[in-house]
Structure formats: C-alpha cells, structure tokens
PDB file of C-alpha atoms in Angstrom:
ATOM      1  CA  MET W  34     -46.438  29.304 -33.532  1.00 64.00           C
ATOM      2  CA  GLN W  35     -47.596  31.495 -30.642  1.00 75.00           C
ATOM      3  CA  ALA W  36     -50.858  29.542 -30.484  1.00 94.00           C
ATOM      4  CA  LEU W  37     -48.869  26.381 -29.736  1.00 96.00           C
ATOM      5  CA  ASP W  38     -46.781  28.300 -27.196  1.00 97.00           C
ATOM      6  CA  GLN W  39     -49.977  29.287 -25.430  1.00 97.00           C
ATOM      7  CA  LEU W  40     -51.325  25.723 -25.514  1.00 97.00           C
ATOM      8  CA  ASN W  41     -48.133  24.457 -23.865  1.00 98.00           C
ATOM      9  CA  ILE W  42     -48.716  26.781 -20.898  1.00 98.00           C
ATOM     10  CA  ALA W  43     -52.467  26.175 -20.862  1.00 97.00           C
ATOM     11  CA  ASN W  44     -51.777  22.466 -20.342  1.00 98.00           C
ATOM     12  CA  LEU W  45     -49.361  23.223 -17.498  1.00 98.00           C
ATOM     13  CA  THR W  46     -51.573  25.726 -15.692  1.00 97.00           C
ATOM     14  CA  SER W  47     -54.652  23.534 -16.139  1.00 97.00           C
ATOM     15  CA  LEU W  48     -52.760  20.776 -14.324  1.00 98.00           C
ATOM     16  CA  TRP W  49     -51.902  23.204 -11.507  1.00 97.00           C
ATOM     17  CA  GLN W  50     -55.592  24.078 -11.282  1.00 95.00           C
ATOM     18  CA  LYS W  51     -56.493  20.403 -10.940  1.00 95.00           C
ATOM     19  CA  MET W  52     -53.973  20.041  -8.107  1.00 94.00           C
ATOM     20  CA  GLY W  53     -55.743  22.794  -6.192  1.00 91.00           C
ATOM     21  CA  VAL W  54     -55.905  26.573  -5.939  1.00 88.00           C
ATOM     22  CA  GLU W  55     -56.839  28.776  -3.016  1.00 82.00           C
ATOM     23  CA  ASP W  56     -58.886  31.897  -2.576  1.00 72.00           C
ATOM     24  CA  HIS W  57     -56.803  35.043  -2.795  1.00 68.00           C
ATOM     25  CA  SER W  58     -59.272  37.620  -1.497  1.00 64.00           C
ATOM     26  CA  GLU W  59     -56.397  39.344   0.300  1.00 70.00           C
ATOM     27  CA  PHE W  60     -55.075  40.344  -3.121  1.00 69.00           C
ATOM     28  CA  ALA W  61     -57.299  42.637  -5.185  1.00 62.00           C
ATOM     29  CA  THR W  62     -55.801  41.143  -8.321  1.00 78.00           C
ATOM     30  CA  ASP W  63     -57.991  39.692 -11.031  1.00 82.00           C
ATOM     31  CA  GLY W  64     -56.552  36.758 -12.948  1.00 86.00           C
ATOM     32  CA  LEU W  65     -54.001  35.638 -10.348  1.00 90.00           C
ATOM     33  CA  SER W  66     -54.130  31.931  -9.430  1.00 92.00           C
ATOM     34  CA  ILE W  67     -52.419  30.566  -6.324  1.00 92.00           C
ATOM     35  CA  SER W  68     -51.521  26.989  -5.419  1.00 91.00           C
ATOM     36  CA  PRO W  69     -51.917  26.469  -1.658  1.00 84.00           C
ATOM     37  CA  THR W  70     -48.807  24.338  -1.094  1.00 89.00           C
ATOM     38  CA  TRP W  71     -46.600  22.606  -3.646  1.00 93.00           C
ATOM     39  CA  PRO W  72     -46.033  23.578  -6.452  1.00 93.00           C
ATOM     40  CA  ASN W  73     -46.191  27.026  -4.783  1.00 93.00           C
ATOM     41  CA  ARG W  74     -47.012  28.802  -8.038  1.00 95.00           C
ATOM     42  CA  PHE W  75     -48.619  32.246  -8.191  1.00 94.00           C
ATOM     43  CA  TRP W  76     -49.408  32.734 -11.863  1.00 95.00           C
ATOM     44  CA  PHE W  77     -51.271  34.609 -14.558  1.00 94.00           C
ATOM     45  CA  GLU W  78     -52.629  32.911 -17.653  1.00 92.00           C
ATOM     46  CA  TRP W  79     -50.947  33.557 -20.990  1.00 95.00           C
ATOM     47  CA  HIS W  80     -53.219  36.428 -22.029  1.00 92.00           C
ATOM     48  CA  ALA W  81     -53.102  38.430 -18.786  1.00 92.00           C
ATOM     49  CA  THR W  82     -53.681  42.115 -19.412  1.00 92.00           C
ATOM     50  CA  SER W  83     -51.368  44.950 -18.488  1.00 92.00           C
ATOM     51  CA  ALA W  84     -54.025  46.173 -16.045  1.00 92.00           C
ATOM     52  CA  GLN W  85     -54.078  42.816 -14.206  1.00 91.00           C
ATOM     53  CA  ILE W  86     -50.295  42.701 -13.946  1.00 92.00           C
ATOM     54  CA  ASN W  87     -50.196  46.329 -12.855  1.00 91.00           C
ATOM     55  CA  GLU W  88     -52.565  45.500  -9.967  1.00 88.00           C
ATOM     56  CA  LEU W  89     -50.249  42.722  -8.776  1.00 87.00           C
ATOM     57  CA  ASN W  90     -47.418  45.224  -8.518  1.00 86.00           C
ATOM     58  CA  HIS W  91     -49.149  46.787  -5.498  1.00 84.00           C
ATOM     59  CA  PHE W  92     -49.164  43.438  -3.645  1.00 85.00           C
ATOM     60  CA  LEU W  93     -45.837  41.842  -4.552  1.00 88.00           C
ATOM     61  CA  HIS W  94     -44.320  42.803  -1.196  1.00 85.00           C
ATOM     62  CA  CYS W  95     -47.167  40.921   0.572  1.00 84.00           C
ATOM     63  CA  LEU W  96     -46.652  37.582  -1.161  1.00 88.00           C
ATOM     64  CA  PRO W  97     -45.304  34.762   1.024  1.00 88.00           C
ATOM     65  CA  THR W  98     -41.654  33.884   0.520  1.00 89.00           C
ATOM     66  CA  ARG W  99     -42.684  30.453  -0.790  1.00 89.00           C
ATOM     67  CA  ALA W 100     -44.338  32.074  -3.815  1.00 92.00           C
ATOM     68  CA  VAL W 101     -42.800  31.196  -7.172  1.00 96.00           C
ATOM     69  CA  ILE W 102     -44.011  33.413 -10.022  1.00 96.00           C
ATOM     70  CA  PRO W 103     -43.450  32.141 -13.571  1.00 98.00           C
ATOM     71  CA  VAL W 104     -42.905  34.539 -16.455  1.00 98.00           C
ATOM     72  CA  TRP W 105     -43.856  33.149 -19.868  1.00 98.00           C
ATOM     73  CA  THR W 106     -41.329  35.063 -21.974  1.00 96.00           C
ATOM     74  CA  GLY W 107     -43.150  34.168 -25.184  1.00 94.00           C
ATOM     75  CA  ALA W 108     -46.244  36.091 -24.077  1.00 94.00           C
ATOM     76  CA  GLY W 109     -44.884  39.478 -25.156  1.00 92.00           C
ATOM     77  CA  GLU W 110     -44.955  42.876 -23.489  1.00 94.00           C
ATOM     78  CA  GLN W 111     -47.139  41.817 -20.546  1.00 94.00           C
ATOM     79  CA  ALA W 112     -44.545  39.195 -19.608  1.00 96.00           C
ATOM     80  CA  ALA W 113     -41.789  41.813 -19.831  1.00 96.00           C
ATOM     81  CA  GLN W 114     -43.876  44.140 -17.654  1.00 96.00           C
ATOM     82  CA  LEU W 115     -44.323  41.456 -14.997  1.00 96.00           C
ATOM     83  CA  GLU W 116     -40.604  40.687 -15.049  1.00 97.00           C
ATOM     84  CA  ARG W 117     -39.727  44.358 -14.496  1.00 96.00           C
ATOM     85  CA  TYR W 118     -42.058  44.554 -11.499  1.00 95.00           C
ATOM     86  CA  LEU W 119     -40.569  41.385 -10.003  1.00 96.00           C
ATOM     87  CA  GLN W 120     -37.030  42.646 -10.384  1.00 95.00           C
ATOM     88  CA  ASP W 121     -37.949  45.999  -8.835  1.00 93.00           C
ATOM     89  CA  GLU W 122     -39.355  44.181  -5.779  1.00 91.00           C
ATOM     90  CA  CYS W 123     -36.197  42.092  -5.170  1.00 90.00           C
ATOM     91  CA  PHE W 124     -37.465  38.945  -6.841  1.00 95.00           C
ATOM     92  CA  GLN W 125     -34.710  36.900  -8.467  1.00 96.00           C
ATOM     93  CA  ILE W 126     -34.753  34.009 -10.907  1.00 97.00           C
ATOM     94  CA  LEU W 127     -34.942  30.780  -8.926  1.00 96.00           C
ATOM     95  CA  PHE W 128     -34.676  28.543 -11.989  1.00 96.00           C
ATOM     96  CA  GLU W 129     -35.400  28.569 -15.708  1.00 98.00           C
ATOM     97  CA  GLN W 130     -37.113  26.068 -17.976  1.00 98.00           C
ATOM     98  CA  LEU W 131     -37.400  25.725 -21.730  1.00 98.00           C
ATOM     99  CA  ALA W 132     -40.859  25.125 -23.200  1.00 98.00           C
ATOM    100  CA  MET W 133     -40.624  22.475 -25.926  1.00 98.00           C
ATOM    101  CA  TYR W 134     -42.924  20.447 -28.165  1.00 98.00           C
ATOM    102  CA  LEU W 135     -42.907  17.330 -30.322  1.00 97.00           C
ATOM    103  CA  ASP W 136     -45.158  17.011 -33.389  1.00 95.00           C
ATOM    104  CA  LEU W 137     -46.881  13.673 -32.802  1.00 93.00           C
ATOM    105  CA  GLN W 138     -48.255  13.629 -36.352  1.00 88.00           C
ATOM    106  CA  THR W 139     -44.702  13.065 -37.546  1.00 84.00           C
ATOM    107  CA  ILE W 140     -44.368  10.178 -35.087  1.00 76.00           C
ATOM    108  CA  VAL W 141     -47.587   8.636 -36.396  1.00 60.00           C
ATOM    109  CA  GLN W 142     -46.387   8.844 -39.985  1.00 60.00           C
ATOM    110  CA  GLN W 143     -42.796   7.674 -39.524  1.00 56.00           C
ATOM    111  CA  ASP W 144     -42.086   5.858 -36.311  1.00 59.00           C
ATOM    112  CA  PHE W 145     -45.227   4.543 -34.652  1.00 55.00           C
ATOM    113  CA  GLN W 146     -44.640   0.892 -35.577  1.00 56.00           C
ATOM    114  CA  THR W 147     -41.071   1.064 -34.277  1.00 58.00           C
ATOM    115  CA  LEU W 148     -42.257   2.910 -31.177  1.00 56.00           C
ATOM    116  CA  THR W 149     -44.933   0.354 -30.311  1.00 53.00           C
ATOM    117  CA  GLN W 150     -42.387  -2.437 -30.612  1.00 54.00           C
ATOM    118  CA  GLN W 151     -40.002  -0.776 -28.154  1.00 59.00           C
ATOM    119  CA  ASP W 152     -38.797  -3.269 -25.546  1.00 59.00           C
ATOM    120  CA  PHE W 153     -39.000  -1.636 -22.120  1.00 62.00           C
ATOM    121  CA  SER W 154     -37.822  -4.692 -20.170  1.00 63.00           C
ATOM    122  CA  PRO W 155     -36.326  -5.108 -17.633  1.00 72.00           C
ATOM    123  CA  LEU W 156     -38.248  -2.045 -16.486  1.00 81.00           C
ATOM    124  CA  ASN W 157     -41.579  -2.550 -14.758  1.00 90.00           C
ATOM    125  CA  ILE W 158     -43.783   0.410 -15.673  1.00 89.00           C
ATOM    126  CA  ILE W 159     -46.874   0.812 -13.504  1.00 93.00           C
ATOM    127  CA  LYS W 160     -49.873   3.037 -14.197  1.00 95.00           C
ATOM    128  CA  VAL W 161     -50.637   4.329 -10.708  1.00 97.00           C
ATOM    129  CA  GLN W 162     -54.160   3.434  -9.550  1.00 96.00           C
ATOM    130  CA  THR W 163     -53.953   2.901  -5.792  1.00 96.00           C
ATOM    131  CA  THR W 164     -52.898   4.985  -2.811  1.00 95.00           C
ATOM    132  CA  PRO W 165     -49.834   2.787  -2.021  1.00 96.00           C
ATOM    133  CA  GLU W 166     -48.701   3.187  -5.631  1.00 97.00           C
ATOM    134  CA  LEU W 167     -49.234   6.949  -5.376  1.00 97.00           C
ATOM    135  CA  ILE W 168     -47.168   7.058  -2.180  1.00 98.00           C
ATOM    136  CA  ALA W 169     -44.325   5.245  -3.970  1.00 98.00           C
ATOM    137  CA  TRP W 170     -44.706   7.590  -6.970  1.00 98.00           C
ATOM    138  CA  THR W 171     -44.583  10.706  -4.785  1.00 98.00           C
ATOM    139  CA  GLU W 172     -41.574   9.509  -2.789  1.00 98.00           C
ATOM    140  CA  THR W 173     -39.735   8.644  -6.004  1.00 98.00           C
ATOM    141  CA  ALA W 174     -40.507  11.976  -7.689  1.00 98.00           C
ATOM    142  CA  SER W 175     -39.536  13.910  -4.549  1.00 98.00           C
ATOM    143  CA  ALA W 176     -36.198  12.096  -4.435  1.00 98.00           C
ATOM    144  CA  ALA W 177     -35.615  12.583  -8.165  1.00 97.00           C
ATOM    145  CA  PHE W 178     -36.250  16.334  -8.093  1.00 96.00           C
ATOM    146  CA  GLY W 179     -34.785  17.052  -4.674  1.00 95.00           C
ATOM    147  CA  TYR W 180     -37.848  18.765  -3.215  1.00 94.00           C
ATOM    148  CA  TRP W 181     -41.032  17.770  -1.424  1.00 95.00           C
ATOM    149  CA  ILE W 182     -44.049  16.937  -3.582  1.00 96.00           C
ATOM    150  CA  ASP W 183     -47.476  17.086  -1.968  1.00 96.00           C
ATOM    151  CA  ILE W 184     -49.315  13.773  -2.289  1.00 97.00           C
ATOM    152  CA  ASN W 185     -52.598  15.492  -1.402  1.00 95.00           C
ATOM    153  CA  ALA W 186     -52.344  17.595  -4.567  1.00 95.00           C
ATOM    154  CA  LEU W 187     -51.900  14.453  -6.664  1.00 96.00           C
ATOM    155  CA  GLN W 188     -54.537  12.227  -5.045  1.00 95.00           C
ATOM    156  CA  PRO W 189     -57.469  13.552  -7.144  1.00 94.00           C
ATOM    157  CA  LEU W 190     -55.555  12.859 -10.361  1.00 96.00           C
ATOM    158  CA  ILE W 191     -55.716   9.060  -9.979  1.00 95.00           C
ATOM    159  CA  ALA W 192     -59.361   9.011 -11.067  1.00 94.00           C
ATOM    160  CA  ASP W 193     -58.931  11.584 -13.856  1.00 97.00           C
ATOM    161  CA  SER W 194     -59.280   9.938 -17.285  1.00 96.00           C
ATOM    162  CA  ASN W 195     -57.033  12.600 -18.841  1.00 97.00           C
ATOM    163  CA  VAL W 196     -54.124  11.854 -16.487  1.00 97.00           C
ATOM    164  CA  GLN W 197     -51.658   8.978 -16.358  1.00 97.00           C
ATOM    165  CA  LEU W 198     -49.183   8.682 -13.499  1.00 98.00           C
ATOM    166  CA  LEU W 199     -46.355   6.334 -14.487  1.00 97.00           C
ATOM    167  CA  LEU W 200     -44.047   4.713 -11.916  1.00 97.00           C
ATOM    168  CA  VAL W 201     -40.951   2.943 -13.220  1.00 95.00           C
ATOM    169  CA  LYS W 202     -39.411   0.139 -11.197  1.00 94.00           C
ATOM    170  CA  LYS W 203     -36.103  -1.567 -11.892  1.00 91.00           C
ATOM    171  CA  ASN W 204     -35.114  -4.660  -9.942  1.00 89.00           C
ATOM    172  CA  ASP W 205     -38.340  -4.101  -7.994  1.00 91.00           C
ATOM    173  CA  GLN W 206     -37.079  -0.702  -6.786  1.00 94.00           C
ATOM    174  CA  PRO W 207     -38.899   2.561  -7.612  1.00 96.00           C
ATOM    175  CA  ALA W 208     -36.620   4.378 -10.053  1.00 96.00           C
ATOM    176  CA  ALA W 209     -38.474   7.047 -12.050  1.00 97.00           C
ATOM    177  CA  THR W 210     -41.759   8.874 -12.575  1.00 98.00           C
ATOM    178  CA  ALA W 211     -43.761  10.693 -15.224  1.00 98.00           C
ATOM    179  CA  LEU W 212     -47.149  12.393 -15.352  1.00 98.00           C
ATOM    180  CA  ILE W 213     -49.030  12.571 -18.658  1.00 98.00           C
ATOM    181  CA  TYR W 214     -51.912  15.041 -18.963  1.00 98.00           C
ATOM    182  CA  LYS W 215     -54.232  15.616 -21.934  1.00 98.00           C
ATOM    183  CA  THR W 216     -55.962  18.913 -22.728  1.00 98.00           C
ATOM    184  CA  GLY W 217     -57.640  18.762 -26.125  1.00 96.00           C
ATOM    185  CA  GLU W 218     -55.039  17.875 -28.751  1.00 96.00           C
ATOM    186  CA  ILE W 219     -52.170  18.685 -26.391  1.00 98.00           C
ATOM    187  CA  ILE W 220     -50.498  16.028 -24.244  1.00 98.00           C
ATOM    188  CA  GLY W 221     -48.253  17.409 -21.514  1.00 98.00           C
ATOM    189  CA  ALA W 222     -45.323  15.441 -20.068  1.00 98.00           C
ATOM    190  CA  HIS W 223     -44.681  16.518 -16.484  1.00 98.00           C
ATOM    191  CA  LEU W 224     -42.526  15.436 -13.537  1.00 98.00           C
ATOM    192  CA  VAL W 225     -40.325  13.167 -15.618  1.00 97.00           C
ATOM    193  CA  GLY W 226     -37.553  12.335 -13.175  1.00 97.00           C
ATOM    194  CA  VAL W 227     -35.109   9.543 -12.314  1.00 97.00           C
ATOM    195  CA  ARG W 228     -33.691   8.875  -8.857  1.00 97.00           C
ATOM    196  CA  GLU W 229     -29.988   9.652  -8.630  1.00 96.00           C
ATOM    197  CA  ASN W 230     -28.846   6.063  -8.090  1.00 95.00           C
ATOM    198  CA  PHE W 231     -30.636   4.954 -11.275  1.00 94.00           C
ATOM    199  CA  ARG W 232     -29.306   7.664 -13.578  1.00 94.00           C
ATOM    200  CA  GLY W 233     -27.020   6.891 -16.494  1.00 92.00           C
ATOM    201  CA  GLN W 234     -28.824   3.613 -17.258  1.00 89.00           C
ATOM    202  CA  GLY W 235     -31.032   4.804 -20.117  1.00 88.00           C
ATOM    203  CA  ILE W 236     -34.157   4.882 -17.967  1.00 92.00           C
ATOM    204  CA  ALA W 237     -35.073   8.483 -18.815  1.00 93.00           C
ATOM    205  CA  LYS W 238     -34.909   7.826 -22.549  1.00 90.00           C
ATOM    206  CA  ASN W 239     -36.963   4.637 -22.298  1.00 89.00           C
ATOM    207  CA  LEU W 240     -39.510   6.387 -20.113  1.00 93.00           C
ATOM    208  CA  MET W 241     -39.844   9.258 -22.602  1.00 93.00           C
ATOM    209  CA  LEU W 242     -40.257   6.792 -25.473  1.00 90.00           C
ATOM    210  CA  LEU W 243     -43.138   5.263 -23.527  1.00 90.00           C
ATOM    211  CA  VAL W 244     -44.591   8.732 -22.853  1.00 94.00           C
ATOM    212  CA  ILE W 245     -44.451   9.466 -26.594  1.00 93.00           C
ATOM    213  CA  GLN W 246     -46.125   6.127 -27.321  1.00 89.00           C
ATOM    214  CA  GLN W 247     -48.901   6.845 -24.833  1.00 92.00           C
ATOM    215  CA  ALA W 248     -49.382  10.382 -26.186  1.00 94.00           C
ATOM    216  CA  VAL W 249     -49.968   8.945 -29.673  1.00 90.00           C
ATOM    217  CA  VAL W 250     -52.422   6.361 -28.325  1.00 90.00           C
ATOM    218  CA  MET W 251     -54.279   9.115 -26.418  1.00 93.00           C
ATOM    219  CA  GLY W 252     -54.868  10.960 -29.684  1.00 93.00           C
ATOM    220  CA  GLY W 253     -52.599  13.915 -29.068  1.00 95.00           C
ATOM    221  CA  LYS W 254     -51.456  16.208 -31.847  1.00 96.00           C
ATOM    222  CA  TYR W 255     -48.513  17.679 -29.932  1.00 97.00           C
ATOM    223  CA  LEU W 256     -46.552  16.551 -26.880  1.00 98.00           C
ATOM    224  CA  THR W 257     -45.376  19.491 -24.781  1.00 98.00           C
ATOM    225  CA  LEU W 258     -43.118  19.869 -21.759  1.00 98.00           C
ATOM    226  CA  GLN W 259     -41.017  22.343 -19.786  1.00 98.00           C
ATOM    227  CA  ALA W 260     -37.413  21.163 -19.772  1.00 98.00           C
ATOM    228  CA  SER W 261     -34.706  21.755 -17.199  1.00 96.00           C
ATOM    229  CA  ALA W 262     -31.166  22.386 -18.428  1.00 95.00           C
ATOM    230  CA  ALA W 263     -30.325  18.786 -17.472  1.00 93.00           C
ATOM    231  CA  GLY W 264     -33.207  17.299 -19.443  1.00 95.00           C
ATOM    232  CA  GLU W 265     -33.006  19.496 -22.541  1.00 97.00           C
ATOM    233  CA  PRO W 266     -30.364  17.419 -24.452  1.00 97.00           C
ATOM    234  CA  LEU W 267     -32.458  14.252 -24.152  1.00 95.00           C
ATOM    235  CA  TYR W 268     -35.578  15.999 -25.406  1.00 97.00           C
ATOM    236  CA  ARG W 269     -33.732  17.535 -28.356  1.00 96.00           C
ATOM    237  CA  ASN W 270     -32.363  14.104 -29.267  1.00 93.00           C
ATOM    238  CA  LEU W 271     -35.932  12.767 -29.251  1.00 92.00           C
ATOM    239  CA  GLY W 272     -37.015  15.458 -31.711  1.00 93.00           C
ATOM    240  CA  PHE W 273     -38.509  18.089 -29.409  1.00 96.00           C
ATOM    241  CA  VAL W 274     -38.368  21.694 -30.656  1.00 97.00           C
ATOM    242  CA  ALA W 275     -37.589  24.686 -28.402  1.00 98.00           C
ATOM    243  CA  GLN W 276     -40.309  27.311 -27.951  1.00 97.00           C
ATOM    244  CA  PHE W 277     -39.475  29.922 -25.277  1.00 97.00           C
ATOM    245  CA  VAL W 278     -37.929  30.290 -21.828  1.00 98.00           C
ATOM    246  CA  ILE W 279     -39.936  30.223 -18.599  1.00 98.00           C
ATOM    247  CA  LYS W 280     -38.319  32.298 -15.853  1.00 98.00           C
ATOM    248  CA  ASN W 281     -39.431  31.323 -12.337  1.00 98.00           C
ATOM    249  CA  TYR W 282     -38.978  34.127  -9.812  1.00 98.00           C
ATOM    250  CA  GLN W 283     -38.930  34.081  -6.011  1.00 96.00           C
ATOM    251  CA  ARG W 284     -38.409  36.970  -3.601  1.00 91.00           C
ATOM    252  CA  VAL W 285     -35.043  37.310  -1.919  1.00 86.00           C
ATOM    253  CA  GLU W 286     -35.245  38.563   1.642  1.00 75.00           C
ATOM    254  CA  LYS W 287     -33.639  41.982   2.091  1.00 62.00           C
TER     255      LYS W 287
END
C-alpha cells in the first residue's frame, strides 16, 4: 500500500506547486520546495534522500518562523531522520493530520446510483468560476479553518481543468468549501470546511457525498485526503481508510 501512500502526498504537494513556489537559492538544499505565503509549507517529496535531508539540517536555523515542515511518517527512515533534525533544532509539532483514502471502485460497484440520486437541497452548491465567487470561497474557507488563506494562490486554479472549487451556500449565505484536485487516477479532497455557525447541520457530510460523486464522475480510482482530528470520524463513517500520520512542525522561538 506504500504506493498509494505516496500518491496521496503527490496529489497534495502537486497542488501546493500549482499554488506557487519560490526560489530558495539561499538554501543549498536540493529537493526542498517552498511556498511563498500561505500555505507556508517547506517540504520534501516522498522519496527524498538521506543526503538531501542531511543538507537541510545545516539551514534549519535560517528558516523563517512561518515555515511549516511536514513529515510524511509513512516514508520510512528518511522521514524519521528529518523528524530528529527538526526536534534537535527546537521545532515542535504544530498539528497532525491523518492521510486517508476511499476506494472509488467500490463506490462505482455498490453505491453510485444511490450517490447520484442524493438530494443536496436546500444547499446551493456552486462551482467557482469567477473572481467574486473565489472571494466568497476564500473568505468562507478562512473563517472555517480559522486562518488566512491567500486568494492569490488560488486564482490560477479557476481555469485548471483538473480542479474544482466548490462553494456551499445555505439560505443564500456562504457556509462551506471544498477543493477537488485530480492527478492521474487520484482525486484529492482539500480544504473541506464548514463555517462555525453552520456546523451540526449535516452540511459536511452532504458536501463530502458530493465530493465523492464528483470524484467518480472525474474518473478517479481513489479519493484521498488529509484529515484533522475533528474531521476523521466523518471520513471513517463514509468508508475512508487510514494510511499514516502527517506531522507538521514549526520552530518555537528560544
């Protein structure tokens, strides 16, 4: 299953690449990618070598405090090596996520007819296509997750045929968001969030059912995501299977 683990992260990091990376000539570290603003990730791909990670160790103290470095715990010894270096340089876990997947072939065989007949009313689900819609999407996602999301990073995604930005409205009020991204046979579900005043109304479940429906229509073989502790029970109830933990580190000032 490690191949599927790797594909989960490849979908995620490919999305980060699309949202923009910056030159890192100040770091003599091959294989390190850096997002210029949000999502503030400084990351290695799944198959980073020990030599690449060892080079980063010399520059960890120079990274800006905004830097969040993910450790893919399923990637083996290199991930453990990176985690040791981070801990030695006073980086601490900022938050953890659980990589998960859903086998869409099972959905096709068993539940697709039921899924396509799902009644999503009274929700109004918009596929974002215009700048005003993107502004509403970004404001809603920022409120749902409790941190600022950079609209400039998302703007290029509107025209990308492999991306769907979904904005959920209830009673004409923006309530929830999701981002669907296809890489090969993998469909990634990202930034699935509900504003606080709309929680507890079944919106998250209905939105995920729609995401699953869209993933099947897009021809995906697996639907992957990175779950927070709050979202994990919903995803398990929908049939998602746990893969491995992602530990996101950030430096603590001495």
